[in-house]
Amino acid sequence: MKMRQLRALCGFILLSLAVLTNARPKAGPEQKCKSGPVDLVFLIDSSRSVRPHEFETMRKFMIDILNTLDIGLNATRVGVVQYSSQVRSEFSLKAHAKLESMVKGINQIIPLAQGTMTGLAIKYVMTEAFTAEAGDRPKVPNVAVIVTDGRPQDRVAEVAAEAREKGIEIYAVGVARADMTSLRAMASPPFEDHVFLVESFDLIHQFGLQFQDKLCGMDLCLESDHGCEHICESSPGSYHCLCLPGYTLNEDGKTCAAIDLCAEGKHDCEQICISSPGSFTCDCNKGYKLNDDKKTCSMIDYCSFGNHSCDHECVSVLNGYHCRCNEGYRLLDDGKTCQAIDLCAEGKHDCEQICVSAPGVFTCDCNEGYTLNEDKKTCTPIDLCAEGKHDCEQICISAPGVFTCDCNKGFKLNKDKKTCTNMDLCNTVEHGCEHQCVSTPGSYYCICPEGQLLQEDGKSCGTCKSANIDLVLLIDGSKSVRPQNFELVKKFVNQVVDSLDVSAHGTRVGLVQYSSRVRTEFPLNMYHTADEIKAAVMKVDYMEKGTMTGLALKHMLENSFSEAEGARPSSRNIPRIGLVFTDGRSQDDITEYAKKAKEAGITMYAVGVGKAVEDELREIASEPVEKHFYYTTDFTAISTIAENLKLNVCPEESQGEIEVKDPCACESLVEFQQATMSSLEQLTQKLSGMTARLEQLENQLLSKK
């Protein structure tokens, strides 16, 4: 119906052209043909080939047509676009609501006078002129009248087809040099109604004259015996017949025949096609049902009814079902029950040792200690010894899949039943013992003759001097010691060091100074020669302040004798010796860590000077206290203690006048100490005056500071 209305409106335009032409005499006042609303756009060629007087003829041509139209925003809207090498809209569909302003706009058009880009102009009309923004109305026919005098310089067929698909009805009017092929490519079908070609612009009025009778004529479908069997559709001055959906127009152009899609094979039914005019439905053969897609068929699944009673699987067939068993099972005579096929029990196998059955099949296996061969049937004993899959240290004795271990002569099998112990290593290895090798199961050790000790290498023997120890000295750096006495303390430490066999593998020495806090001057593993240690001692700075002996003992136990600071592992049985040097009463409790140090296996020596408390020194010292406790009233006498202390570490090196009966055991230490203390008392009396004088000088120096 939209097409019918569109064509009637376009016919109305053409009729108006015919009425206004000068070639036809006018009888009476002009009549405007009333029709429904239409949106009309003139697309005029203003290329340089259009001469000025010809353009004026085209301008008059448009004005004459407008005079026959019912112009208005709710009636016919008109827009004008001119084109050459470019496109320019002169006014849009919504620009003018009255004929007078529209005519004025046409008279003001100035030609572009360039090329002929007709395709570009059609594209513009489609995308710009017939838009809501430009005034195009929905559901109102769109009509474009193209007037040109030459061949387009661009492609028009594709863009014109796109415009027609969007509902724009195109009239192509060619003048003089216009190309008929291009006109037909632009115009809407049928071409006899939409394509016009005249010899010159002066004859353009014939565009209306040729179709005057058609455009405003009668509706032949209503006023004539059209003979259409189904539908008659009018067109300007003519009509044609149409058929209802599902029918096709016969060759007589009037009668209709039903379209049999089934007969024509234009269906996708799987089994049966049932035809109706222009359509079809699908059906299925007996025993099948139509699927949800209404095209394909599926056999009726009788198994789905749930009354088959098959033991394993129900198989639907046409018009019924039968039972089937899973692989490895056989169907019994009742046609429903399944029984497993046991090939092992039936003897239908060729396994050498073990047959493992599964329904309808079997696999072979082997007894323990055997492995299945590549033929998956026969078995071979597993020789773990030959395959190296054992952990016997010496001899492997194989049995199928297992093994036992044994040892060579002179060895015995251990409890782990794998490893062997040499029962006489001293006679079978280069033990290197200097004196005597003693065998133990799987090991040996060296011993030395009486009076000598085994050295660090575990093989050689030596005197007491080369015995190795880990020695940590705790020296009091409190304020009461005073700087000049602290220098004597450092000399005391170096005297002790001189008496030792210091090396990385021999004796190790560490030094800790304490006052109100504790400071490690150097750990056991820092220096490996006596010279290095002595040089480090002389660089130690005096701390001053309080006397926290308990804190120092704690530090020694937890840090100084740790492996991190150079103490050797307890398993090596290297003696650990701690020597505390103090000149006064401790300001904290010493009981706990003095006890813990001795319980940890540390041999503790206590050396006191001046105001040191004897009870505290005795509490620090190891048993027997008499061998591990020293005291003097004056710092100047501590060098004597250092000389005698050397006897306790290595008695045979004594330079004193006291005879030692058993140097290594040091059993006469108490006797020596008593004689030494007597000598020290005499020396103390001689030096007491000197000490007082030194204190007086020290006070004077401090007061000057």
XYZ file of C-alpha atoms in Angstrom:
705
model
C 0.000 0.000 0.000
C 2.916 2.321 0.726
C 4.209 1.735 -2.802
C 0.769 2.504 -4.226
C 0.586 5.750 -2.247
C 4.140 6.692 -3.226
C 3.461 6.156 -6.904
C 0.223 8.104 -6.752
C 2.040 11.021 -5.132
C 4.800 10.918 -7.718
C 2.181 10.736 -10.446
C 0.602 13.779 -8.893
C 3.888 15.664 -9.285
C 4.189 14.682 -12.929
C 0.598 15.661 -13.588
C 1.308 19.052 -12.119
C 4.240 19.418 -14.510
C 1.987 18.659 -17.445
C -0.614 21.167 -16.383
C 1.969 23.950 -16.062
C 3.787 23.471 -19.403
C 3.525 26.211 -22.020
C 2.997 23.704 -24.801
C -0.512 22.871 -23.505
C -3.239 25.503 -23.551
C -4.811 26.298 -20.186
C -8.591 26.165 -20.054
C -9.790 28.003 -17.004
C -8.094 28.611 -13.643
C -5.312 26.228 -12.431
C -6.417 23.214 -10.428
C -4.118 21.814 -7.744
C -4.379 18.040 -7.541
C -4.925 17.145 -3.868
C -2.994 14.131 -2.574
C -1.468 12.818 0.621
C 1.768 14.318 2.064
C 5.041 13.748 0.210
C 8.687 14.771 0.808
C 10.155 15.880 -2.561
C 13.814 16.782 -3.218
C 15.042 18.232 -6.540
C 18.624 17.214 -7.377
C 19.752 19.593 -10.183
C 22.926 19.400 -12.261
C 24.797 22.763 -12.265
C 27.961 21.547 -14.028
C 29.837 23.845 -16.405
C 28.141 22.179 -19.428
C 24.806 23.717 -18.331
C 24.734 27.172 -19.922
C 23.310 30.123 -17.974
C 20.083 30.351 -20.031
C 19.649 26.584 -19.691
C 20.002 26.862 -15.908
C 17.323 29.583 -15.947
C 15.050 27.181 -17.854
C 15.698 24.553 -15.138
C 14.954 27.132 -12.410
C 11.596 27.992 -14.134
C 10.910 24.273 -14.529
C 11.103 23.760 -10.731
C 8.975 26.852 -9.967
C 6.259 25.754 -12.409
C 6.053 22.354 -10.686
C 5.854 23.978 -7.235
C 2.870 26.067 -8.433
C 0.838 22.881 -8.930
C 1.668 21.360 -5.506
C -0.128 21.684 -2.207
C 2.881 23.179 -0.334
C 2.914 23.049 3.472
C 4.651 21.468 6.448
C 1.727 19.038 6.781
C 1.265 18.596 3.010
C 4.067 18.552 0.452
C 7.560 19.518 1.601
C 10.209 20.432 -0.962
C 14.009 20.635 -0.742
C 16.541 21.632 -3.438
C 20.123 20.313 -3.788
C 22.455 21.359 -6.619
C 25.639 19.510 -7.521
C 28.650 19.623 -9.808
C 32.062 18.516 -8.449
C 30.640 19.178 -5.002
C 27.198 19.060 -3.416
C 25.353 21.997 -1.862
C 21.951 22.062 -0.210
C 20.037 25.189 -1.252
C 17.258 24.590 1.265
C 16.038 21.592 3.242
C 12.599 19.983 3.491
C 11.773 21.928 6.627
C 13.183 25.278 5.454
C 9.996 26.687 3.819
C 6.363 26.281 4.786
C 5.005 28.599 2.039
C 5.296 28.646 -1.749
C 6.426 32.299 -1.905
C 9.560 31.786 0.271
C 10.358 28.568 -1.578
C 10.240 30.359 -5.002
C 12.453 33.100 -3.600
C 14.990 30.508 -2.480
C 15.075 28.932 -5.962
C 15.619 32.324 -7.626
C 18.643 32.918 -5.361
C 20.494 29.763 -6.459
C 23.953 30.451 -7.990
C 25.264 27.632 -10.225
C 28.445 25.814 -9.110
C 29.677 25.370 -12.725
C 32.157 22.515 -12.154
C 32.121 18.740 -12.834
C 29.301 16.153 -12.724
C 29.513 14.039 -9.515
C 26.001 12.555 -9.661
C 26.820 9.570 -7.401
C 28.134 11.898 -4.691
C 24.898 13.932 -4.968
C 22.666 10.840 -4.582
C 24.711 9.797 -1.513
C 24.150 13.256 -0.015
C 20.382 13.136 -0.651
C 20.196 9.704 0.981
C 22.282 10.518 4.078
C 21.555 14.233 4.587
C 18.473 15.501 2.732
C 16.096 12.676 3.729
C 16.865 12.782 7.479
C 14.759 13.833 10.439
C 17.170 16.682 11.090
C 16.562 18.011 7.565
C 12.764 17.695 7.875
C 12.069 14.204 6.551
C 8.890 12.757 8.058
C 8.388 9.105 9.048
C 5.918 7.082 6.956
C 5.784 9.838 4.291
C 6.886 8.884 0.713
C 10.349 10.140 -0.284
C 10.651 11.265 -3.940
C 13.846 12.505 -5.636
C 13.837 14.154 -9.125
C 17.324 14.180 -10.695
C 17.832 16.580 -13.640
C 21.168 16.200 -15.501
C 22.631 16.948 -18.942
C 25.708 14.717 -19.010
C 27.420 11.463 -18.096
C 28.287 11.102 -14.368
C 31.973 11.352 -13.499
C 31.585 8.840 -10.628
C 29.754 5.570 -9.956
C 25.977 5.878 -9.520
C 24.562 2.338 -9.750
C 25.522 1.143 -6.254
C 24.569 4.295 -4.374
C 21.282 4.646 -6.313
C 20.408 1.023 -5.471
C 21.140 1.723 -1.790
C 18.874 4.801 -1.928
C 16.053 2.827 -3.521
C 16.425 0.100 -0.855
C 15.876 2.796 1.758
C 12.507 3.651 0.134
C 13.453 6.683 -2.008
C 11.610 6.700 -5.389
C 13.928 8.262 -7.983
C 12.895 10.003 -11.236
C 15.768 10.565 -13.677
C 15.300 13.383 -16.239
C 18.065 13.553 -18.856
C 18.596 16.513 -21.188
C 20.578 16.528 -24.462
C 23.900 14.797 -23.734
C 22.618 12.685 -20.805
C 23.544 8.975 -20.839
C 20.510 6.658 -20.944
C 22.388 3.818 -19.246
C 23.221 6.079 -16.313
C 19.622 7.334 -16.154
C 18.300 3.774 -15.954
C 20.936 2.927 -13.289
C 19.633 5.797 -11.146
C 15.852 5.563 -11.628
C 13.325 3.396 -9.839
C 11.563 0.643 -11.802
C 9.567 0.473 -13.972
C 11.844 2.600 -16.159
C 9.023 3.623 -18.517
C 7.486 5.512 -15.604
C 10.701 6.934 -14.062
C 13.193 7.664 -16.888
C 12.794 10.667 -19.229
C 15.150 11.940 -21.934
C 14.549 15.182 -23.900
C 16.701 16.817 -26.566
C 17.140 20.212 -24.875
C 16.279 22.200 -21.784
C 13.621 24.008 -23.857
C 11.756 20.719 -24.196
C 11.961 19.752 -20.500
C 8.265 20.571 -20.155
C 7.598 17.325 -22.032
C 8.552 15.552 -18.771
C 4.996 16.362 -17.636
C 3.131 16.261 -20.903
C 3.956 12.654 -21.729
C 2.253 11.273 -18.587
C -0.492 13.832 -17.868
C -3.320 11.366 -18.469
C -1.659 8.669 -16.268
C -0.767 10.742 -13.206
C -4.126 12.217 -12.319
C -6.266 9.625 -14.105
C -8.787 7.186 -12.667
C -8.048 4.151 -10.470
C -8.371 1.345 -13.063
C -8.594 -1.305 -10.318
C -11.772 0.328 -9.066
C -13.291 1.529 -12.319
C -12.529 -1.276 -14.786
C -12.897 -5.052 -15.186
C -9.272 -5.871 -14.367
C -9.713 -9.684 -14.264
C -7.212 -10.211 -11.358
C -7.971 -13.469 -9.543
C -6.605 -12.301 -6.184
C -5.346 -8.690 -5.911
C -5.356 -5.676 -8.283
C -2.758 -2.965 -7.636
C -3.143 0.412 -9.367
C -0.267 2.425 -10.832
C -0.492 5.804 -12.644
C -2.664 5.130 -15.704
C -2.377 1.357 -15.296
C -2.701 -1.620 -12.979
C -1.212 -5.056 -12.410
C -2.346 -8.233 -10.678
C -0.839 -9.761 -7.526
C -1.391 -13.067 -5.723
C -1.993 -13.894 -2.083
C 0.927 -15.298 -0.059
C 1.589 -18.908 -1.026
C 0.513 -18.372 -4.626
C 2.341 -17.372 -7.791
C 1.012 -15.352 -10.763
C 0.455 -17.416 -13.879
C 1.677 -16.424 -17.337
C -1.686 -14.795 -18.138
C -0.818 -12.145 -15.548
C -4.201 -12.521 -13.823
C -4.744 -15.994 -12.406
C -2.801 -17.495 -9.475
C -1.470 -21.013 -8.800
C -0.695 -22.456 -5.363
C 3.032 -22.826 -4.667
C 3.766 -26.516 -3.836
C 7.050 -26.350 -1.898
C 6.995 -30.096 -1.306
C 6.744 -30.898 -5.018
C 9.456 -28.366 -5.805
C 11.783 -29.913 -3.216
C 11.955 -26.635 -1.307
C 11.608 -28.173 2.145
C 13.842 -29.811 4.755
C 11.551 -32.526 6.071
C 13.468 -35.699 6.863
C 10.677 -38.156 5.956
C 7.238 -36.780 4.915
C 6.383 -33.295 3.528
C 2.743 -32.125 3.675
C 2.128 -29.184 1.341
C -0.128 -26.123 1.688
C -0.080 -23.013 -0.574
C 3.351 -21.461 -0.137
C 4.208 -23.468 2.950
C 4.583 -27.005 4.275
C 4.588 -29.138 7.430
C 6.637 -32.256 8.186
C 5.530 -35.677 9.394
C 7.199 -39.034 10.095
C 6.792 -42.665 9.011
C 5.244 -45.280 11.255
C 7.421 -46.099 14.250
C 8.976 -42.604 14.281
C 8.038 -39.338 15.965
C 8.639 -35.739 14.925
C 11.371 -33.969 16.854
C 11.099 -30.508 18.418
C 12.643 -28.925 15.308
C 9.469 -30.043 13.428
C 11.665 -31.378 10.618
C 13.652 -34.435 11.675
C 12.338 -37.743 12.978
C 13.459 -40.076 15.732
C 12.575 -43.705 16.154
C 10.179 -44.228 19.019
C 12.230 -45.301 22.049
C 10.280 -48.211 23.463
C 13.037 -48.692 26.058
C 12.165 -45.318 27.562
C 8.780 -46.663 28.627
C 10.614 -48.389 31.503
C 8.985 -51.827 31.182
C 11.735 -53.705 29.340
C 13.377 -55.446 32.421
C 16.731 -55.824 30.584
C 19.601 -56.708 32.939
C 22.130 -54.405 31.195
C 21.039 -52.482 28.106
C 17.768 -52.053 26.255
C 18.038 -51.466 22.489
C 15.049 -49.923 20.759
C 14.219 -51.179 17.256
C 11.399 -50.336 14.879
C 8.142 -51.192 16.596
C 9.858 -52.850 19.599
C 13.090 -53.519 21.544
C 15.598 -56.242 22.527
C 18.099 -56.675 25.388
C 21.886 -56.496 25.027
C 24.706 -57.265 27.503
C 27.817 -55.246 28.207
C 31.121 -56.430 26.774
C 32.368 -59.511 28.596
C 28.875 -60.773 29.385
C 26.565 -63.184 27.577
C 22.768 -62.978 27.289
C 20.949 -65.930 28.816
C 18.062 -67.779 27.246
C 15.454 -65.577 28.914
C 16.612 -62.746 26.636
C 17.028 -60.338 29.578
C 19.598 -61.629 32.089
C 23.389 -61.213 31.572
C 26.170 -63.461 32.929
C 29.892 -62.585 33.185
C 32.206 -64.607 30.974
C 35.062 -66.011 33.198
C 37.791 -67.044 30.762
C 40.156 -68.016 33.612
C 37.651 -70.433 35.136
C 36.865 -71.845 31.712
C 40.595 -72.441 31.113
C 40.574 -70.209 28.065
C 43.911 -68.506 28.816
C 47.645 -69.142 28.427
C 49.058 -67.529 31.597
C 52.105 -69.324 33.046
C 51.376 -68.589 36.711
C 48.342 -66.442 37.595
C 45.230 -65.662 35.515
C 43.280 -62.564 36.585
C 39.746 -62.597 35.240
C 37.486 -59.726 34.185
C 34.182 -60.133 32.334
C 35.052 -61.537 28.927
C 38.793 -60.841 29.228
C 41.792 -61.806 31.333
C 45.269 -60.600 32.235
C 48.268 -62.567 33.410
C 50.274 -61.970 36.564
C 53.191 -63.597 38.355
C 53.859 -64.940 41.810
C 55.768 -62.758 44.263
C 59.416 -62.503 43.278
C 58.715 -62.921 39.576
C 58.167 -60.382 36.810
C 55.871 -60.645 33.796
C 57.700 -60.927 30.494
C 57.010 -58.832 27.404
C 54.690 -61.544 26.046
C 52.406 -60.703 29.003
C 52.061 -64.437 29.702
C 55.298 -66.005 31.018
C 57.255 -65.075 34.181
C 60.957 -64.665 35.064
C 62.480 -64.675 38.600
C 63.494 -61.179 39.772
C 67.253 -61.113 40.584
C 67.571 -57.929 42.642
C 71.275 -58.541 43.237
C 72.074 -58.782 39.540
C 69.964 -55.682 38.817
C 71.792 -53.709 41.502
C 68.526 -53.098 43.332
C 69.918 -53.750 46.796
C 71.785 -51.861 49.487
C 74.137 -54.543 50.737
C 77.516 -53.080 51.596
C 79.529 -56.179 50.647
C 77.756 -59.394 49.554
C 74.213 -59.716 48.082
C 72.557 -63.167 48.098
C 69.598 -63.325 45.665
C 66.300 -65.217 45.827
C 63.273 -64.580 43.520
C 62.230 -61.005 44.228
C 64.196 -60.697 47.470
C 67.773 -60.618 48.723
C 69.838 -60.999 51.891
C 73.164 -59.383 52.750
C 76.391 -60.944 54.021
C 79.933 -59.743 54.796
C 83.451 -60.629 53.774
C 85.804 -62.489 56.079
C 86.911 -60.399 59.040
C 83.673 -58.397 59.032
C 80.334 -58.952 60.713
C 76.843 -57.955 59.586
C 75.380 -55.043 61.532
C 71.868 -54.898 62.997
C 70.577 -53.114 59.895
C 71.305 -56.381 57.997
C 72.991 -54.346 55.275
C 76.254 -52.819 56.415
C 79.368 -54.568 57.730
C 81.757 -53.738 60.533
C 85.506 -54.400 60.333
C 86.422 -56.235 63.495
C 90.199 -55.428 63.337
C 90.812 -52.046 61.642
C 94.206 -51.641 63.292
C 95.526 -54.542 61.203
C 93.777 -53.592 57.961
C 94.214 -49.825 57.628
C 97.028 -47.293 57.906
C 95.992 -46.058 61.344
C 98.982 -43.710 61.868
C 99.011 -44.063 65.679
C 102.358 -42.919 67.070
C 102.306 -45.295 70.049
C 99.526 -47.907 69.944
C 96.331 -48.588 67.900
C 93.294 -50.077 69.676
C 90.582 -51.683 67.435
C 86.863 -51.291 68.136
C 83.954 -52.637 66.053
C 84.135 -50.630 62.858
C 86.687 -48.150 64.203
C 89.881 -47.648 66.176
C 91.635 -45.121 68.401
C 95.188 -44.285 69.378
C 96.665 -44.276 72.895
C 99.890 -42.811 74.311
C 102.356 -44.111 76.931
C 101.914 -43.091 80.573
C 102.932 -39.487 81.168
C 102.023 -38.316 77.627
C 98.794 -37.016 76.144
C 97.110 -37.673 72.773
C 97.390 -34.579 70.606
C 94.808 -32.748 68.474
C 95.452 -34.977 65.447
C 94.312 -38.000 67.493
C 97.451 -39.917 66.593
C 100.582 -38.292 67.953
C 101.590 -38.085 71.643
C 103.043 -35.137 73.544
C 103.706 -33.544 76.932
C 101.299 -31.469 78.977
C 102.453 -28.222 77.213
C 100.812 -29.162 73.950
C 97.442 -29.924 75.558
C 94.698 -27.925 73.772
C 92.075 -25.816 75.556
C 89.419 -23.171 74.761
C 90.174 -20.314 77.204
C 87.923 -17.267 77.780
C 89.207 -14.528 80.118
C 86.673 -12.218 81.820
C 88.490 -9.057 82.975
C 86.994 -6.456 85.280
C 86.954 -3.001 83.623
C 85.076 -1.203 86.441
C 85.925 2.313 87.619
C 87.654 1.012 90.760
C 90.359 -0.722 88.702
C 91.741 2.648 87.473
C 93.516 3.147 84.126
C 97.088 2.389 85.226
C 96.005 -0.838 86.916
C 93.967 -1.817 83.837
C 97.232 -1.740 81.870
C 98.671 -4.198 84.429
C 95.622 -6.407 83.912
C 96.306 -6.490 80.145
C 99.928 -7.489 80.821
C 98.602 -10.225 83.133
C 96.452 -11.545 80.257
C 99.433 -11.566 77.899
C 101.542 -13.453 80.473
C 98.856 -16.133 80.525
C 98.805 -16.212 76.722
C 102.585 -16.689 76.618
C 102.189 -19.877 78.631
C 99.830 -21.435 76.055
C 100.343 -23.288 72.777
C 98.071 -20.989 70.699
C 96.996 -22.067 67.186
C 93.821 -22.669 65.179
C 93.986 -26.367 66.045
C 95.655 -25.929 69.422
C 94.655 -23.585 72.224
C 92.157 -20.813 71.421
C 91.775 -17.640 73.495
C 88.838 -15.204 73.778
C 88.666 -11.989 75.829
C 85.597 -10.337 77.447
C 85.656 -7.047 79.417
C 82.825 -6.133 81.771
C 81.745 -3.272 83.984
C 78.089 -2.143 84.059
C 77.766 -3.939 80.718
C 79.612 -6.744 78.924
C 81.700 -6.424 75.760
C 83.420 -9.158 73.756
C 86.830 -7.820 72.860
C 87.559 -10.756 70.581
C 86.009 -14.273 70.324
C 87.813 -17.623 70.388
C 88.018 -17.899 66.606
C 89.372 -14.431 65.794
C 93.131 -14.867 66.372
C 95.285 -17.950 65.820
C 98.716 -16.881 67.122
C 99.926 -15.613 70.484
C 101.332 -12.455 68.866
C 97.983 -11.562 67.322
C 96.186 -12.080 70.628
C 98.720 -10.045 72.622
C 98.544 -7.164 70.129
C 94.722 -7.187 70.345
C 94.849 -7.215 74.170
C 97.028 -4.120 74.271
C 94.469 -2.243 72.112
C 91.571 -2.921 74.482
C 89.986 0.307 75.834
C 89.157 0.661 79.518
C 85.360 0.691 80.073
C 85.060 2.079 83.675
C 81.661 2.229 85.530
C 80.193 -0.678 87.598
C 80.969 -4.344 88.338
C 78.367 -6.740 86.853
C 80.217 -10.038 87.304
C 77.006 -12.135 87.131
C 76.098 -10.572 83.783
C 79.618 -11.327 82.520
C 79.312 -14.999 83.568
C 75.972 -15.228 81.731
C 77.531 -13.712 78.590
C 80.456 -16.130 78.739
C 78.141 -19.157 79.072
C 75.636 -18.193 76.394
C 77.898 -16.503 73.861
C 81.651 -16.873 74.361
C 81.598 -20.670 74.520
C 79.209 -21.021 71.543
C 80.394 -22.641 68.327
C 79.422 -19.402 66.538
C 82.200 -17.596 68.419
C 84.786 -20.340 67.917
C 84.291 -22.865 70.715
C 84.913 -26.359 69.433
C 82.119 -28.952 69.714
C 81.778 -30.699 73.070
C 82.049 -34.024 71.259
C 85.749 -33.313 70.649
C 86.420 -33.178 74.400
C 88.485 -29.992 74.169
C 88.648 -28.572 77.734
C 86.767 -25.296 78.219
C 88.324 -22.948 80.777
C 86.952 -19.639 82.040
C 89.149 -17.218 84.011
C 87.467 -14.341 85.916
C 89.661 -11.393 86.992
C 87.989 -8.871 89.350
C 88.961 -6.227 91.941
C 85.740 -5.877 93.943
C 82.301 -7.114 94.971
C 79.866 -7.838 92.147
C 76.880 -5.502 91.867
C 74.634 -8.354 90.691
C 74.070 -11.976 91.678
C 76.746 -14.427 90.516
C 75.354 -17.607 92.043
C 73.110 -18.742 89.188
C 75.531 -18.420 86.284
C 78.619 -19.469 88.269
C 76.783 -22.715 88.955
C 75.474 -23.097 85.378
C 78.949 -22.536 83.921
C 80.425 -25.344 85.982
C 77.439 -27.602 85.220
C 78.111 -26.948 81.529
C 81.576 -28.483 81.962
C 83.519 -25.218 82.032
C 86.492 -25.241 84.395
C 86.342 -21.891 86.216
C 89.340 -19.986 87.667
C 88.817 -16.914 89.869
C 91.564 -14.283 90.337
C 90.865 -11.481 92.831
C 92.787 -8.292 93.586
C 92.373 -5.655 96.286
C 88.760 -5.417 97.433
C 87.622 -8.580 95.710
C 85.338 -10.678 97.949
C 86.813 -14.059 98.731
C 83.399 -15.737 99.103
C 82.421 -14.671 95.576
C 85.741 -15.864 94.171
C 85.334 -19.238 95.831
C 81.772 -19.499 94.504
C 83.036 -18.880 90.966
C 86.001 -21.282 91.175
C 85.712 -24.957 90.218
C 86.416 -27.824 92.636
C 88.826 -28.249 94.230
C 88.624 -24.551 95.013
C 92.225 -24.425 96.218
C 93.426 -25.246 92.696
C 91.205 -22.680 90.984
C 91.228 -19.632 93.316
C 93.882 -16.857 93.527
C 94.010 -13.595 95.439
C 96.411 -10.691 95.981
C 95.982 -7.331 97.631
C 97.826 -5.327 94.989
C 97.746 -5.115 91.180
C 101.514 -5.053 90.997
C 101.600 -8.659 92.210
C 99.333 -10.127 89.568
C 102.298 -10.931 87.324
C 103.405 -13.406 89.973
C 99.948 -15.032 89.826
C 100.278 -15.277 86.038
C 103.612 -17.081 86.374
C 102.211 -19.537 88.903
C 98.928 -19.917 86.990
C 101.044 -21.262 84.146
C 101.910 -24.207 86.323
C 98.274 -25.123 86.609
C 97.918 -25.283 82.844
C 101.203 -26.965 82.204
C 103.066 -27.661 85.487
C 106.318 -28.994 83.971
C 107.110 -25.487 82.616
C 107.317 -23.985 86.141
C 110.079 -21.424 86.605
C 109.493 -21.044 90.389
C 111.415 -22.477 93.265
C 108.679 -24.919 94.339
C 109.218 -28.543 93.416
C 106.251 -30.216 91.724
C 105.970 -33.905 92.415
C 103.541 -34.762 89.601
C 103.625 -31.945 87.029
C 100.763 -33.164 84.798
C 98.367 -33.971 87.621
C 99.371 -30.845 89.606
C 98.654 -32.611 92.907
C 101.060 -30.308 94.814
C 99.238 -27.128 93.717
C 97.916 -26.313 97.217
C 101.424 -26.553 98.687
C 102.734 -24.303 95.907
C 99.931 -21.808 96.314
C 100.537 -21.471 100.072
C 104.241 -20.750 99.504
C 103.395 -18.296 96.749
C 100.886 -16.441 98.917
C 103.511 -16.064 101.657
C 105.896 -14.479 99.163
C 103.087 -12.260 97.893
C 102.321 -10.941 101.383
C 105.924 -9.802 101.805
C 105.859 -8.189 98.416
C 102.548 -6.504 99.228
C 104.045 -4.790 102.276
C 106.884 -3.386 100.169
C 104.529 -2.069 97.531
C 101.764 -0.691 99.770
C 103.576 2.624 100.114
C 104.040 2.804 96.363
C 100.316 2.120 95.799
C 99.300 4.940 98.135
C 101.612 7.293 96.318
C 100.189 6.270 92.948
C 96.622 6.846 94.193
C 97.613 10.306 95.414
C 99.101 11.177 92.008
C 96.030 9.840 90.248
C 93.717 11.990 92.371
C 95.796 15.031 91.578
C 95.576 14.323 87.857
C 91.811 13.845 88.002
C 91.338 17.105 89.928
C 93.321 18.997 87.258
C 91.037 17.621 84.523
